[in-house]
JSON list of C-alpha atoms in Angstrom, two decimals:
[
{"chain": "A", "resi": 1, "resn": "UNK", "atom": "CA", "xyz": [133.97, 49.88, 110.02]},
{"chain": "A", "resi": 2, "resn": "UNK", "atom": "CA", "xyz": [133.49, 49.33, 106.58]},
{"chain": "A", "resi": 3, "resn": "UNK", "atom": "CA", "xyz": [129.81, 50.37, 106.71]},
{"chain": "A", "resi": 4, "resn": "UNK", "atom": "CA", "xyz": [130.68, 53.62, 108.36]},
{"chain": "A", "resi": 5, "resn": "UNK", "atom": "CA", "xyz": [132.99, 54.66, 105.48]},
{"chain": "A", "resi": 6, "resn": "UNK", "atom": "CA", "xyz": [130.58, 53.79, 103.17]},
{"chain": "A", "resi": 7, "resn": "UNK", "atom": "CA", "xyz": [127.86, 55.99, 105.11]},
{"chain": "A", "resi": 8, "resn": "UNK", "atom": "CA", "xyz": [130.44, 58.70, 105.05]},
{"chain": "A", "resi": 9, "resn": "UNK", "atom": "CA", "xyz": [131.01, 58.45, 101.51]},
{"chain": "A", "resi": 10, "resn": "UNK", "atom": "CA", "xyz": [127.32, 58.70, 101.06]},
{"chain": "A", "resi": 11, "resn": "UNK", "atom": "CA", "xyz": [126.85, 61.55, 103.11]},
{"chain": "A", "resi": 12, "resn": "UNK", "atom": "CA", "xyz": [129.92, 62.87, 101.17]},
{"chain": "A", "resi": 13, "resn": "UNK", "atom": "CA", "xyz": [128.30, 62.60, 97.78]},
{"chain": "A", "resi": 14, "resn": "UNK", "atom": "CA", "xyz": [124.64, 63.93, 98.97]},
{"chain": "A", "resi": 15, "resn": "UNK", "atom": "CA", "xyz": [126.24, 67.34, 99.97]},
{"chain": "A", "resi": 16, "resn": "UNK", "atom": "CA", "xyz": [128.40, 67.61, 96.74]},
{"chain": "A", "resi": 17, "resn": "UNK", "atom": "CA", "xyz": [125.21, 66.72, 94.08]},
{"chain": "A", "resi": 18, "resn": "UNK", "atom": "CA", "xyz": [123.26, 69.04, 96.34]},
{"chain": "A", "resi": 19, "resn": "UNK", "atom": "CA", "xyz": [125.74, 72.07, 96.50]},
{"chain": "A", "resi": 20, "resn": "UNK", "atom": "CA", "xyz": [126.96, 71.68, 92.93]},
{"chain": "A", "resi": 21, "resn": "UNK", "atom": "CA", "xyz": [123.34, 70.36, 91.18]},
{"chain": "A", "resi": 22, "resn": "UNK", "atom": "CA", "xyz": [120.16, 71.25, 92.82]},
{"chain": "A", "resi": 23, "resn": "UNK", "atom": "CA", "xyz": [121.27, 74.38, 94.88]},
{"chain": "A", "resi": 24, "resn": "UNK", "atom": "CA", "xyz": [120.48, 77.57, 92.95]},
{"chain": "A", "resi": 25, "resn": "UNK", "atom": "CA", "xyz": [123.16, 79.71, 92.23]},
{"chain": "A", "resi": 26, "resn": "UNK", "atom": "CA", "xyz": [122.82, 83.35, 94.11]},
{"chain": "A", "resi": 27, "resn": "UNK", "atom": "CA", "xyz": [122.39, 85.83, 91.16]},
{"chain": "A", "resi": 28, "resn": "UNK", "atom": "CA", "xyz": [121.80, 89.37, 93.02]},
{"chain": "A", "resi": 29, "resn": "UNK", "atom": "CA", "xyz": [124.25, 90.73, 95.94]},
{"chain": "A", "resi": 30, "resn": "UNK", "atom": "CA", "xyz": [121.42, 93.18, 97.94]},
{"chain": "A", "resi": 31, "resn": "UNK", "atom": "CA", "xyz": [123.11, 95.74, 100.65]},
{"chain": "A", "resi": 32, "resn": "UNK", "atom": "CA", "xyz": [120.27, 97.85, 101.93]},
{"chain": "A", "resi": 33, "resn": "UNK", "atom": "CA", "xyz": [119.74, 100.10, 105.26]},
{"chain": "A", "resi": 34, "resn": "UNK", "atom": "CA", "xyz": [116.81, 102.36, 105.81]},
{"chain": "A", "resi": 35, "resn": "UNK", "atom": "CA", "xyz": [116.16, 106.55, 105.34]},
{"chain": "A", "resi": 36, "resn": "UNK", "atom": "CA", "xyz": [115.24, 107.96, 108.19]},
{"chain": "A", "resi": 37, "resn": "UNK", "atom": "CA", "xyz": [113.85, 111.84, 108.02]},
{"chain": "A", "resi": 38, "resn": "UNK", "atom": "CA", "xyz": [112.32, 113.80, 110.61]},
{"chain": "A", "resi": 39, "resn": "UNK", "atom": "CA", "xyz": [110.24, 117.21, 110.03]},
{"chain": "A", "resi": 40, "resn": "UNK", "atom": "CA", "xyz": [109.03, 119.59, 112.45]},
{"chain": "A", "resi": 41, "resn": "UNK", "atom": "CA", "xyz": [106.52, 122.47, 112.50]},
{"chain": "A", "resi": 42, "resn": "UNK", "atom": "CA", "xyz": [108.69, 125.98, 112.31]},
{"chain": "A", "resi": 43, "resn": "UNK", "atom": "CA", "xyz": [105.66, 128.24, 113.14]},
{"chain": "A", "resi": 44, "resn": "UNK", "atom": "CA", "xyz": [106.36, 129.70, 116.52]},
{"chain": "A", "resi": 45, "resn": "UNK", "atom": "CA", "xyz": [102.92, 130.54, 117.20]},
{"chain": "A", "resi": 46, "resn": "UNK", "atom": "CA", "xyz": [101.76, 126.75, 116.32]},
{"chain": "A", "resi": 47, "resn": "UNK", "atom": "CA", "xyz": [100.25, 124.37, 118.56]},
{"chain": "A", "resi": 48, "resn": "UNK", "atom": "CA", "xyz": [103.44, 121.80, 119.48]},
{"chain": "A", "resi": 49, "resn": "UNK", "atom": "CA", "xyz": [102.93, 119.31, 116.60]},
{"chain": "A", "resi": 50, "resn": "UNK", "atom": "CA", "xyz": [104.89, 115.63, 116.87]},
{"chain": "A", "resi": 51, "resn": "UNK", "atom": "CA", "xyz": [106.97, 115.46, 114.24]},
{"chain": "A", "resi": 52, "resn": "UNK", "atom": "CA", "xyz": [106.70, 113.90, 111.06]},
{"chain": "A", "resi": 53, "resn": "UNK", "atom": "CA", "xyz": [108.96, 110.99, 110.36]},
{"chain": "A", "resi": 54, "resn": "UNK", "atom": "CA", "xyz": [109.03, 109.01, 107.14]},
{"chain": "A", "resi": 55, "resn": "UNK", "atom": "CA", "xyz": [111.68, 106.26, 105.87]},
{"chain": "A", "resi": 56, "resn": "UNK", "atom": "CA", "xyz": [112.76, 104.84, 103.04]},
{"chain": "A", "resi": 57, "resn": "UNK", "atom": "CA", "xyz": [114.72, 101.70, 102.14]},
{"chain": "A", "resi": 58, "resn": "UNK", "atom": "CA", "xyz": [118.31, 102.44, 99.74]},
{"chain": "A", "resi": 59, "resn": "UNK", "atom": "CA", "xyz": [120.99, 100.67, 99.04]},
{"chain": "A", "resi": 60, "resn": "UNK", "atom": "CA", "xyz": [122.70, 99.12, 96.01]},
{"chain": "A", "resi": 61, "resn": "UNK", "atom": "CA", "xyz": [122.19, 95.99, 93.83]},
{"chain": "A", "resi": 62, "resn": "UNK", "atom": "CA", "xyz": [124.59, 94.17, 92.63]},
{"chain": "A", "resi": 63, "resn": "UNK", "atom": "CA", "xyz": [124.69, 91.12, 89.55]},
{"chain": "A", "resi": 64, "resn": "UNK", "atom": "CA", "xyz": [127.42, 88.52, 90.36]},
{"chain": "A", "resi": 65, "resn": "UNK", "atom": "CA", "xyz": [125.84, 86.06, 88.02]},
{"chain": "A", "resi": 66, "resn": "UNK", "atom": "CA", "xyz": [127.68, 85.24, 84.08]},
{"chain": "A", "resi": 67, "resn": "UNK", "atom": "CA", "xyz": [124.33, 86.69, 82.44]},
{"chain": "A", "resi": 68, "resn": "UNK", "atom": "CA", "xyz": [121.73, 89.70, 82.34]},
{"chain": "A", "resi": 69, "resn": "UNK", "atom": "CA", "xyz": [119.32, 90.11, 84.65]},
{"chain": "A", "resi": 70, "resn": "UNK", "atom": "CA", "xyz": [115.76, 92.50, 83.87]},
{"chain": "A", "resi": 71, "resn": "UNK", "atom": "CA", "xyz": [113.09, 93.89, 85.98]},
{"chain": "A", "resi": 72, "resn": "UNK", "atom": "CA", "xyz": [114.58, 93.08, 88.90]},
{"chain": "A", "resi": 73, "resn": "UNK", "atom": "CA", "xyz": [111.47, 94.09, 91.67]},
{"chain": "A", "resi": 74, "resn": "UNK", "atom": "CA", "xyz": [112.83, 94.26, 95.66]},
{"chain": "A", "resi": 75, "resn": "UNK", "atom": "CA", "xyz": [110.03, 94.39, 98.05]},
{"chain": "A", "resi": 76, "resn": "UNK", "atom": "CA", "xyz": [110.46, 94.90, 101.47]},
{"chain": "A", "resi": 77, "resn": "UNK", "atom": "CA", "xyz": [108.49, 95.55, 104.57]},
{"chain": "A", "resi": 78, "resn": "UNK", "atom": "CA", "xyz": [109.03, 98.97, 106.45]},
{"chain": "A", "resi": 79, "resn": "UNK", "atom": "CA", "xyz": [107.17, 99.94, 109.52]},
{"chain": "A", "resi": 80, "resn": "UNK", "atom": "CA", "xyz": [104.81, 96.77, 108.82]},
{"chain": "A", "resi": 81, "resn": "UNK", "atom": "CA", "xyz": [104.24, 98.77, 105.34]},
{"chain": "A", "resi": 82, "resn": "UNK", "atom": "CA", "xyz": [105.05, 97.24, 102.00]},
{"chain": "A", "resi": 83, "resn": "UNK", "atom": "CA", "xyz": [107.29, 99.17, 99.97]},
{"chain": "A", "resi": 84, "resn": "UNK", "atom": "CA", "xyz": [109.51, 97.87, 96.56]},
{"chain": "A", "resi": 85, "resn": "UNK", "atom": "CA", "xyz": [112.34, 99.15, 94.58]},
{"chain": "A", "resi": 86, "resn": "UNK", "atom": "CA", "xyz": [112.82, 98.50, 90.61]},
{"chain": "A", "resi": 87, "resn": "UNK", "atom": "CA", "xyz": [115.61, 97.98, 88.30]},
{"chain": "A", "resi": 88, "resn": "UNK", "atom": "CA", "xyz": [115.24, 97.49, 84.67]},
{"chain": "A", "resi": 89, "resn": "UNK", "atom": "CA", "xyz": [118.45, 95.86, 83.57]},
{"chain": "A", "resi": 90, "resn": "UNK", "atom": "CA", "xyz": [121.91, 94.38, 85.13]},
{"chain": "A", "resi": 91, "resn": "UNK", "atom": "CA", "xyz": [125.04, 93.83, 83.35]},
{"chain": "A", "resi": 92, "resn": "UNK", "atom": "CA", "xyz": [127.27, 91.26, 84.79]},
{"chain": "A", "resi": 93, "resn": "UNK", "atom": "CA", "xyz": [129.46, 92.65, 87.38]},
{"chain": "A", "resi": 94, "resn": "UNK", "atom": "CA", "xyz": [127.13, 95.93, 87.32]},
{"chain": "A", "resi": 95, "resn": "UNK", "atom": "CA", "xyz": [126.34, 97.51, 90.68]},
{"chain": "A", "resi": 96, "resn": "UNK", "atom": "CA", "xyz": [123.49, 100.30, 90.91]},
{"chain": "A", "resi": 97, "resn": "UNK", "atom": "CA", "xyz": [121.62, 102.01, 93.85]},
{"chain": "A", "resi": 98, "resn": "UNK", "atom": "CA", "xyz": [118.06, 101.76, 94.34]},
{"chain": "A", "resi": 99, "resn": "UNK", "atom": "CA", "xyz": [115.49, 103.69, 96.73]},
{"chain": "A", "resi": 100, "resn": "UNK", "atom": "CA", "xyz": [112.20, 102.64, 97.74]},
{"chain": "A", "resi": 101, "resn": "UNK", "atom": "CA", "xyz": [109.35, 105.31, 98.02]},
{"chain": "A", "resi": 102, "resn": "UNK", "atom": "CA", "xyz": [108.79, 106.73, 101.26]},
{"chain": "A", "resi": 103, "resn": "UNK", "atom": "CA", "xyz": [106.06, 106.05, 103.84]},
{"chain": "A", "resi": 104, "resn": "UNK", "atom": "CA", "xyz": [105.14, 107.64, 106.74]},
{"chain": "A", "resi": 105, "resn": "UNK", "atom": "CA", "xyz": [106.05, 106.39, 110.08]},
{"chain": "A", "resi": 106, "resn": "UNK", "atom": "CA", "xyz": [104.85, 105.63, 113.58]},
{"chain": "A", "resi": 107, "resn": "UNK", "atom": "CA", "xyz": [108.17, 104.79, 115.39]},
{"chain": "A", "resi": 108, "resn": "UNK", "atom": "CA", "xyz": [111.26, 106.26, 115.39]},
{"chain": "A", "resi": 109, "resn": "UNK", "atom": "CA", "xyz": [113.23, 103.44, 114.81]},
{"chain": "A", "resi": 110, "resn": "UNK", "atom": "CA", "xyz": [111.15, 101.11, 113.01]},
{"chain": "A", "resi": 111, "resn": "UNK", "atom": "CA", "xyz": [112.33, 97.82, 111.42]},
{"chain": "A", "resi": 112, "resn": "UNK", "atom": "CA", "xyz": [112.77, 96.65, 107.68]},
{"chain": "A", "resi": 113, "resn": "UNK", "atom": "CA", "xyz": [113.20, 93.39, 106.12]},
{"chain": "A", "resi": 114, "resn": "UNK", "atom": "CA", "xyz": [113.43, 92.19, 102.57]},
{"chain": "A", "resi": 115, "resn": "UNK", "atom": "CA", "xyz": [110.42, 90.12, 101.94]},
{"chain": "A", "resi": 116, "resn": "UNK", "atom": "CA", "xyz": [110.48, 89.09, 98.09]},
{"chain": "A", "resi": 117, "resn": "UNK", "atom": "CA", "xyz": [112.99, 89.64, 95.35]},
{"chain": "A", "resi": 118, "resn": "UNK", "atom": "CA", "xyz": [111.67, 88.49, 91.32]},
{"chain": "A", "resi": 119, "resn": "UNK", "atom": "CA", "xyz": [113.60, 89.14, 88.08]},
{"chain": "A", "resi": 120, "resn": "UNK", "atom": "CA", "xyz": [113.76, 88.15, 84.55]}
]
C-alpha cells in the first residue's frame, strides 16, 4: 500500500512540473470560419458557365498573454491551397479580425484547417 501512494504521489508531481513548468503557455485565442462567394455569368445570350466560387478564411485574433505579441503570420490550408493572414502588433487583451486572400475553388464546400501559426 505504501508503494502505491508513493506511485501516486509521483504521478501527482509529474503532471504538476509538467502543467506548471515545461507546458507552454497559449499566447493567441484564433476563432476562424471560411468566406464562401459564388459568381455567375449574367449574359443571357452566354453559353451556361459553372459558376465561380472562391473562399477566404476570417475571423479574429485574440492576445490573452501578459505581453506584446508582433508579426503574428496564420497560415492555413483552404481547398488543399495555402493561404495566410498577418498581424503586425497585439496589445494584451487586444482582439482584431483578420482575412486571408482569396483563392479560387473547386468544391462547394471545401475544408480549411489552420496549419502553422509564428510570431515575435
Amino acid at each position: 500500500m505504501k508503494k502505491f501512494l508513493i506511485f501516486i504521489l509521483l504521478i501527482a508531481a509529474g503532471y504538476f512540473t509538467y502543467e506548471y513548468l515545461i507546458k507552454e503557455k497559449e499566447v493567441l485565442e484564433i476563432k476562424a470560419d471560411k468566406l464562401l462567394s459564388t459568381a455567375h455569368s449574367m449574359d443571357a445570350d452566354a453559353p451556361a458557365l459553372s459558376p465561380t466560387r472562391t473562399g477566404a478564411v476570417g475571423g479574429t485574433v485574440k492576445n490573452i498573454s501578459d505581453k506584446v505579441v508582433t508579426n503574428i503570420v496564420l497560415k492555413y490550408q483552404m481547398d488543399a491551397k495555402p493561404v495566410e493572414a498577418r498581424i503586425d502588433r497585439l496589445e494584451p487583451g487586444e482582439t482584431k479580425n483578420f482575412s486571408t486572400q482569396s483563392v479560387n475553388l473547386r468544391y462547394a464546400d471545401p475544408s480549411f484547417y489552420l496549419e502553422e501559426v509564428t510570431y515575435d
